[in-house]
mmCIF file of the C-alpha atoms, coordinates in Angstrom:
data_MODEL
# 
_entry.id   MODEL 
# 
loop_
_atom_site.group_PDB 
_atom_site.id 
_atom_site.type_symbol 
_atom_site.label_atom_id 
_atom_site.label_alt_id 
_atom_site.label_comp_id 
_atom_site.label_asym_id 
_atom_site.label_entity_id 
_atom_site.label_seq_id 
_atom_site.pdbx_PDB_ins_code 
_atom_site.Cartn_x 
_atom_site.Cartn_y 
_atom_site.Cartn_z 
_atom_site.occupancy 
_atom_site.B_iso_or_equiv 
_atom_site.pdbx_formal_charge 
_atom_site.auth_seq_id 
_atom_site.auth_comp_id 
_atom_site.auth_asym_id 
_atom_site.auth_atom_id 
_atom_site.pdbx_PDB_model_num 
ATOM 1   C CA . MET A 1 1   ? -6.924  4.736   -13.236 1.00 0.00 ? 1   MET A CA 1 
ATOM 2   C CA . LYS A 1 2   ? -8.724  4.973   -9.886  1.00 0.00 ? 2   LYS A CA 1 
ATOM 3   C CA . LEU A 1 3   ? -10.109 1.490   -10.348 1.00 0.00 ? 3   LEU A CA 1 
ATOM 4   C CA . ALA A 1 4   ? -6.710  0.057   -11.263 1.00 0.00 ? 4   ALA A CA 1 
ATOM 5   C CA . SER A 1 5   ? -4.989  1.774   -8.351  1.00 0.00 ? 5   SER A CA 1 
ATOM 6   C CA . GLY A 1 6   ? -7.579  0.496   -5.892  1.00 0.00 ? 6   GLY A CA 1 
ATOM 7   C CA . ILE A 1 7   ? -7.486  -3.074  -7.134  1.00 0.00 ? 7   ILE A CA 1 
ATOM 8   C CA . ILE A 1 8   ? -3.680  -3.169  -7.235  1.00 0.00 ? 8   ILE A CA 1 
ATOM 9   C CA . SER A 1 9   ? -3.461  -1.763  -3.696  1.00 0.00 ? 9   SER A CA 1 
ATOM 10  C CA . LEU A 1 10  ? -5.918  -4.309  -2.365  1.00 0.00 ? 10  LEU A CA 1 
ATOM 11  C CA . LEU A 1 11  ? -4.243  -7.269  -4.080  1.00 0.00 ? 11  LEU A CA 1 
ATOM 12  C CA . PHE A 1 12  ? -0.749  -6.252  -3.033  1.00 0.00 ? 12  PHE A CA 1 
ATOM 13  C CA . GLY A 1 13  ? -2.038  -5.563  0.476   1.00 0.00 ? 13  GLY A CA 1 
ATOM 14  C CA . PHE A 1 14  ? -3.244  -9.151  0.808   1.00 0.00 ? 14  PHE A CA 1 
ATOM 15  C CA . ALA A 1 15  ? 0.029   -10.466 -0.667  1.00 0.00 ? 15  ALA A CA 1 
ATOM 16  C CA . VAL A 1 16  ? 2.113   -8.394  1.769   1.00 0.00 ? 16  VAL A CA 1 
ATOM 17  C CA . LEU A 1 17  ? -0.071  -9.489  4.683   1.00 0.00 ? 17  LEU A CA 1 
ATOM 18  C CA . PHE A 1 18  ? 0.356   -13.170 3.854   1.00 0.00 ? 18  PHE A CA 1 
ATOM 19  C CA . GLN A 1 19  ? 4.101   -12.852 3.354   1.00 0.00 ? 19  GLN A CA 1 
ATOM 20  C CA . SER A 1 20  ? 4.572   -10.753 6.485   1.00 0.00 ? 20  SER A CA 1 
ATOM 21  C CA . LEU A 1 21  ? 2.641   -13.155 8.672   1.00 0.00 ? 21  LEU A CA 1 
ATOM 22  C CA . LEU A 1 22  ? 4.762   -16.043 7.431   1.00 0.00 ? 22  LEU A CA 1 
ATOM 23  C CA . VAL A 1 23  ? 7.996   -14.121 8.030   1.00 0.00 ? 23  VAL A CA 1 
ATOM 24  C CA . GLY A 1 24  ? 6.844   -12.986 11.481  1.00 0.00 ? 24  GLY A CA 1 
ATOM 25  C CA . VAL A 1 25  ? 5.841   -16.487 12.578  1.00 0.00 ? 25  VAL A CA 1 
ATOM 26  C CA . GLY A 1 26  ? 8.998   -17.990 11.084  1.00 0.00 ? 26  GLY A CA 1 
ATOM 27  C CA . GLY A 1 27  ? 11.159  -15.406 12.814  1.00 0.00 ? 27  GLY A CA 1 
ATOM 28  C CA . THR A 1 28  ? 9.466   -16.113 16.113  1.00 0.00 ? 28  THR A CA 1 
ATOM 29  C CA . ILE A 1 29  ? 9.900   -19.881 15.759  1.00 0.00 ? 29  ILE A CA 1 
ATOM 30  C CA . VAL A 1 30  ? 13.572  -19.606 14.823  1.00 0.00 ? 30  VAL A CA 1 
ATOM 31  C CA . GLY A 1 31  ? 14.269  -16.891 17.384  1.00 0.00 ? 31  GLY A CA 1 
ATOM 32  C CA . GLU A 1 32  ? 15.276  -14.211 14.895  1.00 0.00 ? 32  GLU A CA 1 
ATOM 33  C CA . THR A 1 33  ? 13.983  -10.963 16.412  1.00 0.00 ? 33  THR A CA 1 
ATOM 34  C CA . SER A 1 34  ? 14.778  -8.870  13.337  1.00 0.00 ? 34  SER A CA 1 
ATOM 35  C CA . ALA A 1 35  ? 12.611  -11.088 11.133  1.00 0.00 ? 35  ALA A CA 1 
ATOM 36  C CA . SER A 1 36  ? 9.709   -11.060 13.566  1.00 0.00 ? 36  SER A CA 1 
ATOM 37  C CA . GLN A 1 37  ? 9.927   -7.261  13.815  1.00 0.00 ? 37  GLN A CA 1 
ATOM 38  C CA . GLY A 1 38  ? 10.018  -7.007  10.019  1.00 0.00 ? 38  GLY A CA 1 
ATOM 39  C CA . GLY A 1 39  ? 6.944   -9.219  9.842   1.00 0.00 ? 39  GLY A CA 1 
ATOM 40  C CA . SER A 1 40  ? 5.109   -6.966  12.281  1.00 0.00 ? 40  SER A CA 1 
ATOM 41  C CA . VAL A 1 41  ? 5.930   -3.849  10.287  1.00 0.00 ? 41  VAL A CA 1 
ATOM 42  C CA . GLY A 1 42  ? 4.958   -5.721  7.136   1.00 0.00 ? 42  GLY A CA 1 
ATOM 43  C CA . ALA A 1 43  ? 1.510   -6.414  8.560   1.00 0.00 ? 43  ALA A CA 1 
ATOM 44  C CA . LEU A 1 44  ? 1.124   -2.671  9.208   1.00 0.00 ? 44  LEU A CA 1 
ATOM 45  C CA . VAL A 1 45  ? 2.264   -1.899  5.659   1.00 0.00 ? 45  VAL A CA 1 
ATOM 46  C CA . ALA A 1 46  ? -0.296  -4.380  4.342   1.00 0.00 ? 46  ALA A CA 1 
ATOM 47  C CA . LEU A 1 47  ? -3.051  -2.771  6.404   1.00 0.00 ? 47  LEU A CA 1 
ATOM 48  C CA . LEU A 1 48  ? -2.120  0.685   5.105   1.00 0.00 ? 48  LEU A CA 1 
ATOM 49  C CA . LEU A 1 49  ? -2.094  -0.580  1.512   1.00 0.00 ? 49  LEU A CA 1 
ATOM 50  C CA . MET A 1 50  ? -5.540  -2.123  1.922   1.00 0.00 ? 50  MET A CA 1 
ATOM 51  C CA . ILE A 1 51  ? -6.961  1.050   3.460   1.00 0.00 ? 51  ILE A CA 1 
ATOM 52  C CA . GLY A 1 52  ? -5.403  3.082   0.655   1.00 0.00 ? 52  GLY A CA 1 
ATOM 53  C CA . GLY A 1 53  ? -6.891  0.708   -1.898  1.00 0.00 ? 53  GLY A CA 1 
ATOM 54  C CA . ALA A 1 54  ? -10.327 1.088   -0.371  1.00 0.00 ? 54  ALA A CA 1 
ATOM 55  C CA . PHE A 1 55  ? -10.150 4.882   -0.509  1.00 0.00 ? 55  PHE A CA 1 
ATOM 56  C CA . ALA A 1 56  ? -8.651  4.980   -4.027  1.00 0.00 ? 56  ALA A CA 1 
ATOM 57  C CA . PHE A 1 57  ? -12.021 4.456   -5.675  1.00 0.00 ? 57  PHE A CA 1 
ATOM 58  C CA . GLN A 1 58  ? -13.660 7.662   -4.411  1.00 0.00 ? 58  GLN A CA 1 
ATOM 59  C CA . VAL A 1 59  ? -11.144 9.723   -2.408  1.00 0.00 ? 59  VAL A CA 1 
ATOM 60  C CA . PRO A 1 60  ? -7.695  9.459   -4.029  1.00 0.00 ? 60  PRO A CA 1 
ATOM 61  C CA . LYS A 1 61  ? -6.176  12.172  -1.814  1.00 0.00 ? 61  LYS A CA 1 
ATOM 62  C CA . VAL A 1 62  ? -6.799  10.059  1.290   1.00 0.00 ? 62  VAL A CA 1 
ATOM 63  C CA . ALA A 1 63  ? -5.510  6.985   -0.553  1.00 0.00 ? 63  ALA A CA 1 
ATOM 64  C CA . MET A 1 64  ? -2.374  8.935   -1.422  1.00 0.00 ? 64  MET A CA 1 
ATOM 65  C CA . VAL A 1 65  ? -1.669  9.524   2.290   1.00 0.00 ? 65  VAL A CA 1 
ATOM 66  C CA . PHE A 1 66  ? -2.128  5.871   3.250   1.00 0.00 ? 66  PHE A CA 1 
ATOM 67  C CA . THR A 1 67  ? -0.080  4.468   0.358   1.00 0.00 ? 67  THR A CA 1 
ATOM 68  C CA . GLY A 1 68  ? 2.619   7.066   1.028   1.00 0.00 ? 68  GLY A CA 1 
ATOM 69  C CA . LEU A 1 69  ? 2.863   5.951   4.651   1.00 0.00 ? 69  LEU A CA 1 
ATOM 70  C CA . SER A 1 70  ? 3.010   2.323   3.567   1.00 0.00 ? 70  SER A CA 1 
ATOM 71  C CA . GLY A 1 71  ? 5.797   3.143   1.124   1.00 0.00 ? 71  GLY A CA 1 
ATOM 72  C CA . LEU A 1 72  ? 7.866   4.949   3.735   1.00 0.00 ? 72  LEU A CA 1 
ATOM 73  C CA . LEU A 1 73  ? 7.388   2.220   6.335   1.00 0.00 ? 73  LEU A CA 1 
ATOM 74  C CA . GLY A 1 74  ? 8.195   -0.455  3.774   1.00 0.00 ? 74  GLY A CA 1 
ATOM 75  C CA . LEU A 1 75  ? 11.412  1.235   2.716   1.00 0.00 ? 75  LEU A CA 1 
ATOM 76  C CA . ALA A 1 76  ? 12.422  1.787   6.342   1.00 0.00 ? 76  ALA A CA 1 
ATOM 77  C CA . ALA A 1 77  ? 11.686  -1.805  7.342   1.00 0.00 ? 77  ALA A CA 1 
ATOM 78  C CA . GLY A 1 78  ? 13.474  -3.184  4.292   1.00 0.00 ? 78  GLY A CA 1 
ATOM 79  C CA . SER A 1 79  ? 16.639  -1.276  5.109   1.00 0.00 ? 79  SER A CA 1 
ATOM 80  C CA . THR A 1 80  ? 16.715  -1.996  8.855   1.00 0.00 ? 80  THR A CA 1 
ATOM 81  C CA . THR A 1 81  ? 15.533  -5.617  9.161   1.00 0.00 ? 81  THR A CA 1 
ATOM 82  C CA . VAL A 1 82  ? 16.424  -8.917  7.527   1.00 0.00 ? 82  VAL A CA 1 
ATOM 83  C CA . PHE A 1 83  ? 13.053  -8.841  5.721   1.00 0.00 ? 83  PHE A CA 1 
ATOM 84  C CA . LYS A 1 84  ? 14.483  -7.283  2.544   1.00 0.00 ? 84  LYS A CA 1 
ATOM 85  C CA . ASP A 1 85  ? 11.317  -7.865  0.494   1.00 0.00 ? 85  ASP A CA 1 
ATOM 86  C CA . MET A 1 86  ? 9.813   -4.914  2.336   1.00 0.00 ? 86  MET A CA 1 
ATOM 87  C CA . THR A 1 87  ? 11.975  -2.668  0.158   1.00 0.00 ? 87  THR A CA 1 
ATOM 88  C CA . VAL A 1 88  ? 10.085  -3.925  -2.895  1.00 0.00 ? 88  VAL A CA 1 
ATOM 89  C CA . TRP A 1 89  ? 6.727   -3.369  -1.188  1.00 0.00 ? 89  TRP A CA 1 
ATOM 90  C CA . GLY A 1 90  ? 7.883   0.094   -0.151  1.00 0.00 ? 90  GLY A CA 1 
ATOM 91  C CA . VAL A 1 91  ? 8.665   0.960   -3.766  1.00 0.00 ? 91  VAL A CA 1 
ATOM 92  C CA . VAL A 1 92  ? 5.219   -0.372  -4.763  1.00 0.00 ? 92  VAL A CA 1 
ATOM 93  C CA . GLY A 1 93  ? 3.681   1.910   -2.131  1.00 0.00 ? 93  GLY A CA 1 
ATOM 94  C CA . VAL A 1 94  ? 5.561   4.918   -3.499  1.00 0.00 ? 94  VAL A CA 1 
ATOM 95  C CA . ILE A 1 95  ? 4.452   4.110   -7.061  1.00 0.00 ? 95  ILE A CA 1 
ATOM 96  C CA . LEU A 1 96  ? 0.831   3.808   -5.921  1.00 0.00 ? 96  LEU A CA 1 
ATOM 97  C CA . THR A 1 97  ? 1.203   7.153   -4.138  1.00 0.00 ? 97  THR A CA 1 
ATOM 98  C CA . VAL A 1 98  ? 2.263   8.794   -7.405  1.00 0.00 ? 98  VAL A CA 1 
ATOM 99  C CA . ILE A 1 99  ? -0.662  7.185   -9.245  1.00 0.00 ? 99  ILE A CA 1 
ATOM 100 C CA . ASN A 1 100 ? -3.092  8.391   -6.577  1.00 0.00 ? 100 ASN A CA 1 
ATOM 101 C CA . TYR A 1 101 ? -1.568  11.875  -6.776  1.00 0.00 ? 101 TYR A CA 1 
ATOM 102 C CA . PHE A 1 102 ? -2.325  12.094  -10.479 1.00 0.00 ? 102 PHE A CA 1 
ATOM 103 C CA . ASN A 1 103 ? -5.793  10.630  -9.908  1.00 0.00 ? 103 ASN A CA 1 
ATOM 104 C CA . SER A 1 104 ? -6.542  13.346  -7.358  1.00 0.00 ? 104 SER A CA 1 
ATOM 105 C CA . ARG A 1 105 ? -5.613  16.082  -9.833  1.00 0.00 ? 105 ARG A CA 1 
ATOM 106 C CA . LYS A 1 106 ? -8.109  15.014  -12.472 1.00 0.00 ? 106 LYS A CA 1 
ATOM 107 C CA . PRO A 1 107 ? -11.255 17.140  -12.515 1.00 0.00 ? 107 PRO A CA 1 
ATOM 108 C CA . LYS A 1 108 ? -14.415 15.345  -11.524 1.00 0.00 ? 108 LYS A CA 1 
ATOM 109 C CA . ARG A 1 109 ? -16.952 14.801  -14.260 1.00 0.00 ? 109 ARG A CA 1 
ATOM 110 C CA . VAL A 1 110 ? -20.218 16.598  -13.749 1.00 0.00 ? 110 VAL A CA 1 
ATOM 111 C CA . GLN A 1 111 ? -23.179 14.510  -14.781 1.00 0.00 ? 111 GLN A CA 1 
ATOM 112 C CA . GLN A 1 112 ? -25.619 16.294  -17.035 1.00 0.00 ? 112 GLN A CA 1 
ATOM 113 C CA . PRO A 1 113 ? -29.279 15.893  -16.139 1.00 0.00 ? 113 PRO A CA 1 
ATOM 114 C CA . PRO A 1 114 ? -31.166 13.819  -18.745 1.00 0.00 ? 114 PRO A CA 1 
# 
């Protein structure tokens, strides 16, 4: 599950980054401050998801913190800006936090010497 959580976090992080940059630039061009602010927060959410995905492979407790922050920021940005897709990315962050929580509770396997 650690591998799946890490890969999903990294892929969704890149997707959120691309979408947020497009929304931020589009909001700036049109003059919509709420959209450009949502795009900026989305870029931060994407960064947190990518950091969480990188830590998910070896240190799931640290990944849990980063994905939890991305989930909270995503839900907050989705409810306060016109960038409503951030609510979906916030829910994804919360789900990844739960997965990382259960990954951190698994006992580590001790390798037997040959």
